[in-house]
PDB file of C-alpha atoms in Angstrom:
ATOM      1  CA  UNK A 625      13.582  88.685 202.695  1.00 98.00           C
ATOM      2  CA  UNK A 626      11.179  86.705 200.845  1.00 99.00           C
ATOM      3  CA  UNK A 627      11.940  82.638 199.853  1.00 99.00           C
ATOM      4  CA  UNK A 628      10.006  81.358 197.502  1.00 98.00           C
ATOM      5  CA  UNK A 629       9.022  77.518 197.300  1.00 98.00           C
ATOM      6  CA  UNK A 630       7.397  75.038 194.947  1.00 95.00           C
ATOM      7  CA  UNK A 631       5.950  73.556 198.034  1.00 93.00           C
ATOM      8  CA  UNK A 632       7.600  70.884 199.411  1.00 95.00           C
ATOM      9  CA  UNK A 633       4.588  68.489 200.396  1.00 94.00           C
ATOM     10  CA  UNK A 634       3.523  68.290 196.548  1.00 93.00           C
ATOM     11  CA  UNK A 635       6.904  66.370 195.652  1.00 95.00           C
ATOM     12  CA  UNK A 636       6.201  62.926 196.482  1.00 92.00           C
ATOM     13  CA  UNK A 637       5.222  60.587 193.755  1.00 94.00           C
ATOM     14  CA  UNK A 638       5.240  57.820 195.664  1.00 92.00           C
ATOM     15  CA  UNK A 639       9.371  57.088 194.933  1.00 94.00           C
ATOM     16  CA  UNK A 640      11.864  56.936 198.305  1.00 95.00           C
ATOM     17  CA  UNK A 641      13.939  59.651 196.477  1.00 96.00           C
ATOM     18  CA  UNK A 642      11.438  62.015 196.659  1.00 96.00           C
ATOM     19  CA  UNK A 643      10.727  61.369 200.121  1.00 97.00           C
ATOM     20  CA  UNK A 644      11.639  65.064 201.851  1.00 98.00           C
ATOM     21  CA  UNK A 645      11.563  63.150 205.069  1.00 97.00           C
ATOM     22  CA  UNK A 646      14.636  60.443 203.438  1.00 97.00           C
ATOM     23  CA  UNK A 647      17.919  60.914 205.407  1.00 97.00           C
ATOM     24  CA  UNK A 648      19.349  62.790 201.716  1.00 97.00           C
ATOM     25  CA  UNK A 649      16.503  65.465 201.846  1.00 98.00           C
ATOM     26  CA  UNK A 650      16.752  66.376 205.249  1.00 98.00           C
ATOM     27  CA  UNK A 651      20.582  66.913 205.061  1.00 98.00           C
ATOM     28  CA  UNK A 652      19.812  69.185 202.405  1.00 98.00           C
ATOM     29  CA  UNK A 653      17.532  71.309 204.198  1.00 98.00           C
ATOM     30  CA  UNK A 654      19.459  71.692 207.066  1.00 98.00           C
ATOM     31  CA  UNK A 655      21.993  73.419 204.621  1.00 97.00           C
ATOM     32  CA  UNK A 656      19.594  75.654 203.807  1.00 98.00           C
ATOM     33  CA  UNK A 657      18.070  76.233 207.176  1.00 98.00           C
ATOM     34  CA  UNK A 658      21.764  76.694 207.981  1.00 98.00           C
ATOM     35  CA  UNK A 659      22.188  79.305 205.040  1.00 98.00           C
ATOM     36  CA  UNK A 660      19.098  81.192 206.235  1.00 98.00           C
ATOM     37  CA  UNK A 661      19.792  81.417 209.740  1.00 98.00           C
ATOM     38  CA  UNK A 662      23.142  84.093 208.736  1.00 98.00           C
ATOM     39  CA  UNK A 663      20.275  86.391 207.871  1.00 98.00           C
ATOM     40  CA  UNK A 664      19.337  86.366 211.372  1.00 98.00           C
ATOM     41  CA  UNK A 665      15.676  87.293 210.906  1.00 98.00           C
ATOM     42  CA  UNK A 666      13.465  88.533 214.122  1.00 97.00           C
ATOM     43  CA  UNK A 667      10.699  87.359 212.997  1.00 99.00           C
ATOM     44  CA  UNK A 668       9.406  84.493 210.309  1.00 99.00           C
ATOM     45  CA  UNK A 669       6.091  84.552 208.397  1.00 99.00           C
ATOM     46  CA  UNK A 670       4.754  81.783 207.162  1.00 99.00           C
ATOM     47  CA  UNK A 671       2.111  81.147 204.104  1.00 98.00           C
ATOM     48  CA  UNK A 672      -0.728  79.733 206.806  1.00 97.00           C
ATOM     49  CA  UNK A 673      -3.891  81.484 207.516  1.00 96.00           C
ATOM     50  CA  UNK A 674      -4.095  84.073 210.577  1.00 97.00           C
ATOM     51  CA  UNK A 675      -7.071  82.092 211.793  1.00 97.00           C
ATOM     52  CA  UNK A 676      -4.817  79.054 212.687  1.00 97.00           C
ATOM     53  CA  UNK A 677      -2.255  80.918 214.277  1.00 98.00           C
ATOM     54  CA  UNK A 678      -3.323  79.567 217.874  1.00 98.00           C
ATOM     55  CA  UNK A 679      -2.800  75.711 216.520  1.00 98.00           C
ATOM     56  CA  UNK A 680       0.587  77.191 214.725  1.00 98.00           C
ATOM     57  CA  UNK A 681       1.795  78.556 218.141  1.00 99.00           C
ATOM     58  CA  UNK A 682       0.727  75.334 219.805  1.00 98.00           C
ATOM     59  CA  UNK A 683       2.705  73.182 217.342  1.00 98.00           C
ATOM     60  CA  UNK A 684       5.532  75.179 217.440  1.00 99.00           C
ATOM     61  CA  UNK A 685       5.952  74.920 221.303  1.00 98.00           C
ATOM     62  CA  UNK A 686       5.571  71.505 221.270  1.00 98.00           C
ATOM     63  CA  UNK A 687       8.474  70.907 218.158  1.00 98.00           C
ATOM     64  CA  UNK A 688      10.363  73.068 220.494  1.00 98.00           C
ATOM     65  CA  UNK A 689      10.058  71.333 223.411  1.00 98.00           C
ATOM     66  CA  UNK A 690      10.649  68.187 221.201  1.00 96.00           C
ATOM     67  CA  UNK A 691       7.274  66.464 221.386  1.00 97.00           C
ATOM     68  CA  UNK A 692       6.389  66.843 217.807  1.00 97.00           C
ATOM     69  CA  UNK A 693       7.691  64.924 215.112  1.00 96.00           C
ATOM     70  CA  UNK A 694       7.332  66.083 211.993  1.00 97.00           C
ATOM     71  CA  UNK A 695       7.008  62.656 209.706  1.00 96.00           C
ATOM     72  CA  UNK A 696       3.768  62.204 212.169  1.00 95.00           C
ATOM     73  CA  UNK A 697       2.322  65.816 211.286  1.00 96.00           C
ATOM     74  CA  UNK A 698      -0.012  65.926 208.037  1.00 95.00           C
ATOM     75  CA  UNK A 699       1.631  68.462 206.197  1.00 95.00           C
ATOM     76  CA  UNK A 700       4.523  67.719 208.057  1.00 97.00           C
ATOM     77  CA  UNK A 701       6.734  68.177 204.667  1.00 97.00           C
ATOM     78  CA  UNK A 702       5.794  71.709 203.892  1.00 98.00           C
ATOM     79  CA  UNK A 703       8.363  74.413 203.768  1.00 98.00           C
ATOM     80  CA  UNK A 704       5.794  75.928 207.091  1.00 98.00           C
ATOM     81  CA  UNK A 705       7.740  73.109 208.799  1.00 98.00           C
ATOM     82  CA  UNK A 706      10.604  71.905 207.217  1.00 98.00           C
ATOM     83  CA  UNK A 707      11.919  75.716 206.955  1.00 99.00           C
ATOM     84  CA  UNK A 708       9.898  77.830 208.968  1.00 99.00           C
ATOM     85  CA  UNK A 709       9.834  75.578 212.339  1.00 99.00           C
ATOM     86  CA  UNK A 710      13.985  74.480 212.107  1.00 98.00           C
ATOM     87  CA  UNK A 711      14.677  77.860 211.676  1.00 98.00           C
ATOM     88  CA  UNK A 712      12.526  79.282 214.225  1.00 98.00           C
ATOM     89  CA  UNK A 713      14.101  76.834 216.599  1.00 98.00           C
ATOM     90  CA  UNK A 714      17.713  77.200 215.436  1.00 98.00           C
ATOM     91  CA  UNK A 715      17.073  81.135 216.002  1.00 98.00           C
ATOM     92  CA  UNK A 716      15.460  80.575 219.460  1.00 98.00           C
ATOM     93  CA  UNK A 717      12.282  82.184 218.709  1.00 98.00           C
ATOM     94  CA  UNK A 718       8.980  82.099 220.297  1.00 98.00           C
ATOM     95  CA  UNK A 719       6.759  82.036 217.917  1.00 98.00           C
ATOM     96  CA  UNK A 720       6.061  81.671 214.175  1.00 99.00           C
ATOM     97  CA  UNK A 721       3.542  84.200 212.161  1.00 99.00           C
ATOM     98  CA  UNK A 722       1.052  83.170 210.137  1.00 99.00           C
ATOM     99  CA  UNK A 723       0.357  85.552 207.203  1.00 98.00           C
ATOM    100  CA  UNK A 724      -1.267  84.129 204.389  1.00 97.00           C
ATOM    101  CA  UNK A 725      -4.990  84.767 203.305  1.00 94.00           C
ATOM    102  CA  UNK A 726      -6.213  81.772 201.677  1.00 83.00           C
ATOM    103  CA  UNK A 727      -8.119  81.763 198.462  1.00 79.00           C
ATOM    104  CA  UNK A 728      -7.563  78.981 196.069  1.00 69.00           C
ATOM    105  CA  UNK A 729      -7.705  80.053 192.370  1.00 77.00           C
ATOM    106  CA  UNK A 730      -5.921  77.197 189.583  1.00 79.00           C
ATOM    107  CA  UNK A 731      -3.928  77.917 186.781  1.00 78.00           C
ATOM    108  CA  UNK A 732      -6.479  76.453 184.854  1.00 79.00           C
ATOM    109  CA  UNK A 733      -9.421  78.628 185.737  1.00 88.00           C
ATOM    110  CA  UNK A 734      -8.496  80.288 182.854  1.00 92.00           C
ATOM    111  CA  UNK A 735      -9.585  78.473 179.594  1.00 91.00           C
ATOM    112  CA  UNK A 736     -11.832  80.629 177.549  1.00 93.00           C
ATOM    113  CA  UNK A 737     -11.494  83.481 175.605  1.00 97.00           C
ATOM    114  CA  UNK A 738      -9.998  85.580 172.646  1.00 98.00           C
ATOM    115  CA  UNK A 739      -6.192  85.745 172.664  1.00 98.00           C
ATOM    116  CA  UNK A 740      -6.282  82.459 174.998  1.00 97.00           C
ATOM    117  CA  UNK A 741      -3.603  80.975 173.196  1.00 97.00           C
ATOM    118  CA  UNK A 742      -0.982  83.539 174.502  1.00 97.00           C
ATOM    119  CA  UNK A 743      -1.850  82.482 177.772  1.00 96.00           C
ATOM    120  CA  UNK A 744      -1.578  79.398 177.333  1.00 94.00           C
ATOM    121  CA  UNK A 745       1.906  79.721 175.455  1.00 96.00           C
ATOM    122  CA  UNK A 746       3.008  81.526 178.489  1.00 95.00           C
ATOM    123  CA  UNK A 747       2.188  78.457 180.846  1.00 93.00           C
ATOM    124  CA  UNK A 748       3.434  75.837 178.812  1.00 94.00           C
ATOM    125  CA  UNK A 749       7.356  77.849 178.879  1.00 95.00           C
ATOM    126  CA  UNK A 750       6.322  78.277 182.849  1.00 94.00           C
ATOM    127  CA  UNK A 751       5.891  74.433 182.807  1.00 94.00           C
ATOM    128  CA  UNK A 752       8.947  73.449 180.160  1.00 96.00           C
ATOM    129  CA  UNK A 753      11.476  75.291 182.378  1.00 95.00           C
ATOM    130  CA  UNK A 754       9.894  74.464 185.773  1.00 95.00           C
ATOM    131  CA  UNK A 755       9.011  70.919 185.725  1.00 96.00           C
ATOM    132  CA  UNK A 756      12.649  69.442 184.505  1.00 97.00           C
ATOM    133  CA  UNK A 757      13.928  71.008 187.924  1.00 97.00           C
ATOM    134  CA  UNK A 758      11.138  69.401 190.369  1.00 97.00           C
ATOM    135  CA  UNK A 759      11.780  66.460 188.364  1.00 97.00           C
ATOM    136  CA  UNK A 760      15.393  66.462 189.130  1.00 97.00           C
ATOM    137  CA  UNK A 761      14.759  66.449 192.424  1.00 97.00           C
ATOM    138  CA  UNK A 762      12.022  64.123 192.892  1.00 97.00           C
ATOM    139  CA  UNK A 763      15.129  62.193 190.877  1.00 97.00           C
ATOM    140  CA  UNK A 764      17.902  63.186 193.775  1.00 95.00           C
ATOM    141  CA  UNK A 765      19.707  64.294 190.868  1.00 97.00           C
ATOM    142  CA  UNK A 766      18.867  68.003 192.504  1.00 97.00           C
ATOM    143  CA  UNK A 767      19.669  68.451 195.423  1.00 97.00           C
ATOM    144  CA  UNK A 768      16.924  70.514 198.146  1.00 97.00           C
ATOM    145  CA  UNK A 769      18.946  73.806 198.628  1.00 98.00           C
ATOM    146  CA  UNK A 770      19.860  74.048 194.987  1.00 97.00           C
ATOM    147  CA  UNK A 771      15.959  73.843 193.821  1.00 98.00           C
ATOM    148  CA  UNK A 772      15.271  76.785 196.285  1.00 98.00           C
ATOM    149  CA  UNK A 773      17.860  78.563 194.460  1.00 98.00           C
ATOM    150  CA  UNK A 774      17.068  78.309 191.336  1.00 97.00           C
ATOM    151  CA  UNK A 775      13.498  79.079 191.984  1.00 97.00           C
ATOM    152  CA  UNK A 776      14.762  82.709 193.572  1.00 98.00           C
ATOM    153  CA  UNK A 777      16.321  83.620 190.503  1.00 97.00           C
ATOM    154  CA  UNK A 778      15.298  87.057 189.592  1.00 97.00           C
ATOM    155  CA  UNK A 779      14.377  85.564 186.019  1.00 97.00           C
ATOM    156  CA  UNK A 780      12.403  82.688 187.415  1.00 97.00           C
ATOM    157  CA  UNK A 781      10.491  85.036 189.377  1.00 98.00           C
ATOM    158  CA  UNK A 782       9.665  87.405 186.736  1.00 97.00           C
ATOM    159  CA  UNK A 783       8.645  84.257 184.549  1.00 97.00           C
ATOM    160  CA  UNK A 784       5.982  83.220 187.261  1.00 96.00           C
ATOM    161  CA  UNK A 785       5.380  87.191 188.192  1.00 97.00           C
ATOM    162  CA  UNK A 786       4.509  87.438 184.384  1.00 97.00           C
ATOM    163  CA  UNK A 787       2.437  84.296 183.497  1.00 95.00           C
ATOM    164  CA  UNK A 788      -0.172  85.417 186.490  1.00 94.00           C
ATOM    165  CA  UNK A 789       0.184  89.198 186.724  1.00 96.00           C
ATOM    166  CA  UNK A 790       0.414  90.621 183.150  1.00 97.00           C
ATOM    167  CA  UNK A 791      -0.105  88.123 180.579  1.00 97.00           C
ATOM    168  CA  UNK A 792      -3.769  87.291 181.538  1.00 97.00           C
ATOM    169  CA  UNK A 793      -4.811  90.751 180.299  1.00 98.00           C
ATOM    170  CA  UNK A 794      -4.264  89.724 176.711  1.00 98.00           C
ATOM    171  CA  UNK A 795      -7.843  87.361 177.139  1.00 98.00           C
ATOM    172  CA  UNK A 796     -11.069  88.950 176.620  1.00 98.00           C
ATOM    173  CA  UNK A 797     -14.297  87.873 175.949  1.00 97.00           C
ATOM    174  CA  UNK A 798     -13.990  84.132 177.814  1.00 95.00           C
ATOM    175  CA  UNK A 799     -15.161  82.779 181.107  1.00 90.00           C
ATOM    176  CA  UNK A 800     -13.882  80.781 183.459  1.00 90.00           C
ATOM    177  CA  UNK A 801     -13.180  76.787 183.030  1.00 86.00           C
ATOM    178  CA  UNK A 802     -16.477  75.533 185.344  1.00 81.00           C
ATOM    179  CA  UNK A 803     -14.451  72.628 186.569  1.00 72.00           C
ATOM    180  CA  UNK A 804     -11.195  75.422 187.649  1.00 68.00           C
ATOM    181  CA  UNK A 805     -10.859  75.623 191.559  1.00 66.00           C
ATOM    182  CA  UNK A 806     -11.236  78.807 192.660  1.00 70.00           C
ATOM    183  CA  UNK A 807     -12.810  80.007 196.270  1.00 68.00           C
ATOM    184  CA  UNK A 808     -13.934  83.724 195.023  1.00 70.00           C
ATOM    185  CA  UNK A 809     -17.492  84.672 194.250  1.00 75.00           C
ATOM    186  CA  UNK A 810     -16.963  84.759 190.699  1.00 77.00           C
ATOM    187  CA  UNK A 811     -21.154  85.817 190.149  1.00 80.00           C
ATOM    188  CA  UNK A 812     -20.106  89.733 188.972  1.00 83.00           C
ATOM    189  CA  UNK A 813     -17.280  89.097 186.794  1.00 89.00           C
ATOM    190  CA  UNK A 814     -16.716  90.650 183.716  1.00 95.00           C
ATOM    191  CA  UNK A 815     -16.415  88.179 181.093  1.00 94.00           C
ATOM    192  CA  UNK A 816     -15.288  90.742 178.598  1.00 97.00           C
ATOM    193  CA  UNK A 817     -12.028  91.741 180.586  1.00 97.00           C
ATOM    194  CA  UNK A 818     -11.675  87.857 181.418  1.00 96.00           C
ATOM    195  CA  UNK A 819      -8.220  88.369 181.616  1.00 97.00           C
ATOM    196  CA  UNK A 820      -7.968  91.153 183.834  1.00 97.00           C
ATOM    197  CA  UNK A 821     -10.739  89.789 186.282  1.00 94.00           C
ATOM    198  CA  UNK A 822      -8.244  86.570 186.378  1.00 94.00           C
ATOM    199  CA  UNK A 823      -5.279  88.521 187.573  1.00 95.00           C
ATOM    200  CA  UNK A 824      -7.837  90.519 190.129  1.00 94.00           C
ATOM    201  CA  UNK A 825      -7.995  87.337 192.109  1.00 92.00           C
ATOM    202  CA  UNK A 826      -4.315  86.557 192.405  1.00 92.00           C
ATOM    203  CA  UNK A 827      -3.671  90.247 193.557  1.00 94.00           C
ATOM    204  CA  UNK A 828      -6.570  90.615 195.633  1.00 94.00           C
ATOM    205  CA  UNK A 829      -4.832  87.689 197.568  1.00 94.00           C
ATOM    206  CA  UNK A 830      -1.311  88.988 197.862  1.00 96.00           C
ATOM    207  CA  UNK A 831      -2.787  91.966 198.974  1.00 97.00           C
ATOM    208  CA  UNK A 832      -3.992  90.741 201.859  1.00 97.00           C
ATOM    209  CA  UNK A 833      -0.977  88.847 202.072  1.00 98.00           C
ATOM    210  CA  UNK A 834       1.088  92.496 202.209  1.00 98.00           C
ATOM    211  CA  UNK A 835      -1.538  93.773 204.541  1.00 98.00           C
ATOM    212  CA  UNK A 836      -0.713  90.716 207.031  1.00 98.00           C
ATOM    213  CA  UNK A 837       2.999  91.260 206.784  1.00 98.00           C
ATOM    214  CA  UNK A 838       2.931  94.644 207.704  1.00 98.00           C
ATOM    215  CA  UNK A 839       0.638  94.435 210.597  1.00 98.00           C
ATOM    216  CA  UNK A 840       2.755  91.468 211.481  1.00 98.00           C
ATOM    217  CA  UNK A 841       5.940  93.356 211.636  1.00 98.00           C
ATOM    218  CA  UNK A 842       4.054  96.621 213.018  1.00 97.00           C
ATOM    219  CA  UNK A 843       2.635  94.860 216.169  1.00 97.00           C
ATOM    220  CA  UNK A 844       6.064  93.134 217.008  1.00 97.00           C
ATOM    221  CA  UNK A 845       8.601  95.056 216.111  1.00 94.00           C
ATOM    222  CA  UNK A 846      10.036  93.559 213.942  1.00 94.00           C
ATOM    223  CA  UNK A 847      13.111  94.873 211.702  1.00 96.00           C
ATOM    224  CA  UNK A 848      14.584  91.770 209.620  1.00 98.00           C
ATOM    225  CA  UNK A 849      11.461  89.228 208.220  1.00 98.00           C
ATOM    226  CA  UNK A 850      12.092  86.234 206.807  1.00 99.00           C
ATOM    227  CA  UNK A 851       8.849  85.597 204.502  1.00 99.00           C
ATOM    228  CA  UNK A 852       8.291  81.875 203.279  1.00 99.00           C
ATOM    229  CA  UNK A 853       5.962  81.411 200.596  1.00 97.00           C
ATOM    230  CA  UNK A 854       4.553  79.466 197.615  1.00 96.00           C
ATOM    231  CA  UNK A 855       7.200  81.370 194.768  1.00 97.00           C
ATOM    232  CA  UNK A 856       4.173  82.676 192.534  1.00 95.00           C
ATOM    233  CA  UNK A 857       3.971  85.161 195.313  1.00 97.00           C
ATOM    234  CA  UNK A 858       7.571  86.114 195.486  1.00 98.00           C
ATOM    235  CA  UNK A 859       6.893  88.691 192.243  1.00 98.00           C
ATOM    236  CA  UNK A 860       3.965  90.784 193.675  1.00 98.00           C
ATOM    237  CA  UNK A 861       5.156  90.678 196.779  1.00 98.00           C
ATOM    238  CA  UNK A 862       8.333  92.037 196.432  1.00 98.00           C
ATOM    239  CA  UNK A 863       7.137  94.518 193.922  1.00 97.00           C
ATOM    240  CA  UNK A 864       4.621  96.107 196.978  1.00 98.00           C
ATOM    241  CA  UNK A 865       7.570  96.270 199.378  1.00 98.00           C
ATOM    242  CA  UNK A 866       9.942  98.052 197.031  1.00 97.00           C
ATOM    243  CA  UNK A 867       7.157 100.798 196.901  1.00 97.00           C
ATOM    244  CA  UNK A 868       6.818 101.485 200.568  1.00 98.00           C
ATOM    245  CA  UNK A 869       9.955 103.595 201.543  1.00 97.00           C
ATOM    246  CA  UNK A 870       9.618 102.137 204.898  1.00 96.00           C
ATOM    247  CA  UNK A 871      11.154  98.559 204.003  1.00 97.00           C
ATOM    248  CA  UNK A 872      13.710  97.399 201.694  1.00 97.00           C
ATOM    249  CA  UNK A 873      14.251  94.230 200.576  1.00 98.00           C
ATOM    250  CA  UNK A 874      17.438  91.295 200.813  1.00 98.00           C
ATOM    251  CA  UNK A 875      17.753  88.875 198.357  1.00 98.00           C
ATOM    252  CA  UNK A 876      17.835  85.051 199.439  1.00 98.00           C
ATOM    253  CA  UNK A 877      20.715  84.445 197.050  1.00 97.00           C
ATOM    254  CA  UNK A 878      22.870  86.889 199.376  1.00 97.00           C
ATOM    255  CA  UNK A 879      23.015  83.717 201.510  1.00 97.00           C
ATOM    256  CA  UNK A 880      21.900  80.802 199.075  1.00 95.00           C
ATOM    257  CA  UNK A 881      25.466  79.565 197.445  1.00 83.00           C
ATOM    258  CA  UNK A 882      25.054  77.709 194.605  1.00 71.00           C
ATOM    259  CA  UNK A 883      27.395  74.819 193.973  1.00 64.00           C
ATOM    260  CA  UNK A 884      30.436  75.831 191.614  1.00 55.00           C
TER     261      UNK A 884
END
């Protein structure tokens, strides 16, 4: 199962009601930690690097034990914590996975190019039907569980699957914005396939990301994983799993009930 999050540390603007750690917020997740937990996962991957996985393992034992608070963690408010700890504690499990492999790349590293407009079309609807809902919620006019929802949606995901996996291509002959964040060495690209070398970066990632997964899962056992992740993932993700006959894949919204 994969759960895809806008990530919950980048809501505050500096308002009480988009405080995740406000009384309102944290009733809300527990609703969804309390959804998830039916799936009964055996193991829970998180989008943190392998490399930290000693400090993750430390941190968890100490939020079991009930040492750590999370309102004194930085980064205390990200889904890793929020989600991926409370579950991991409701569930009684040792230890949390870390299975992400960091390499930051911004939507706007993309700027340049023929056919650039298309892209850029293609980010604006991404923002006009995405924003309005964190919005909401930074508002408490959304509630928590129902943002997670609507961000699984299968046509949400192929919205963000599409903006960073397909649409790119259309771009040619550009370069990349000098002032876009990005971690890759970007010295060999070919500026005449700007598009395509964009979307190389983002699925050079996730596969990593896949490869991490599976060794997680190989080396303990695991048969139900509960994956939480930053939702542009979701797409690519899922789409790699669905072509290994070895896994198959459960839908969040099997357990997610929206309000009526």
């Amino acid at each position: 199962m994969f759960v895809g999050f806008d990530h919950l540390n980048q809501l505050a603007n500096g308002k009480p009601q988009a405080e995740v750690f406000s009384p309102k917020k944290q009733a809300e997740l527990a609703r969804l930690n309390a959804a998830l937990k039916r799936f009964a996962p055996d193991l829970i991957l998180v989008e943190m690097d392998p490399k930290t996985q000693p400090r993750l393992d430390s941190l968890f034992r100490a939020y079991r034990a009930g040492s750590l608070k999370l309102n004194e963690l930085e980064g205390g408010r990200n889904e890793t914590y929020q989600v991926g700890f409370a579950l991991g504690k409701l569930l009684d499990h040792a230890r949390i996975f870390a299975v992400d492999s960091y390499d930051a790349t911004s939507q706007s590293l993309l700027n340049k190019g023929e056919n650039i407009d298309l892209f850029k079309q293609g980010l604006q609807k991404l923002q006009a039907t995405a924003r309005p809902l964190k919005k909401a919620v930074q508002a408490d006019s959304l509630s928590l569980y129902e943002y997670v929802v609507a961000m699984n949606q299968p046509e949400m995901i192929q919205l963000t699957h599409r903006l960073f996996y397909n649409l790119p291509a259309v771009v040619i002959h550009g370069d990349f914005s000098e002032s876009g964040t990005h971690s890759a060495d970007l010295s060999k690209i070919d500026k005449a396939y700007i598009g395509a070398e964009y979307i190389s970066l983002f699925y050079k990632r996730n596969l990593k990301i896949y490869a991490n997964i599976l060794n997680t899962q190989l080396q303990n056992r695991g048969r139900k994983l509960l994956v939480i992740m930053g939702q542009t993932h979701v797409g690519v993700l899922q789409d790699l799993v669905k072509d290994n006959p070895d896994y198959s894949i459960v839908s969040p919204l099997t357990y997610l009930v929206p309000k009526k």
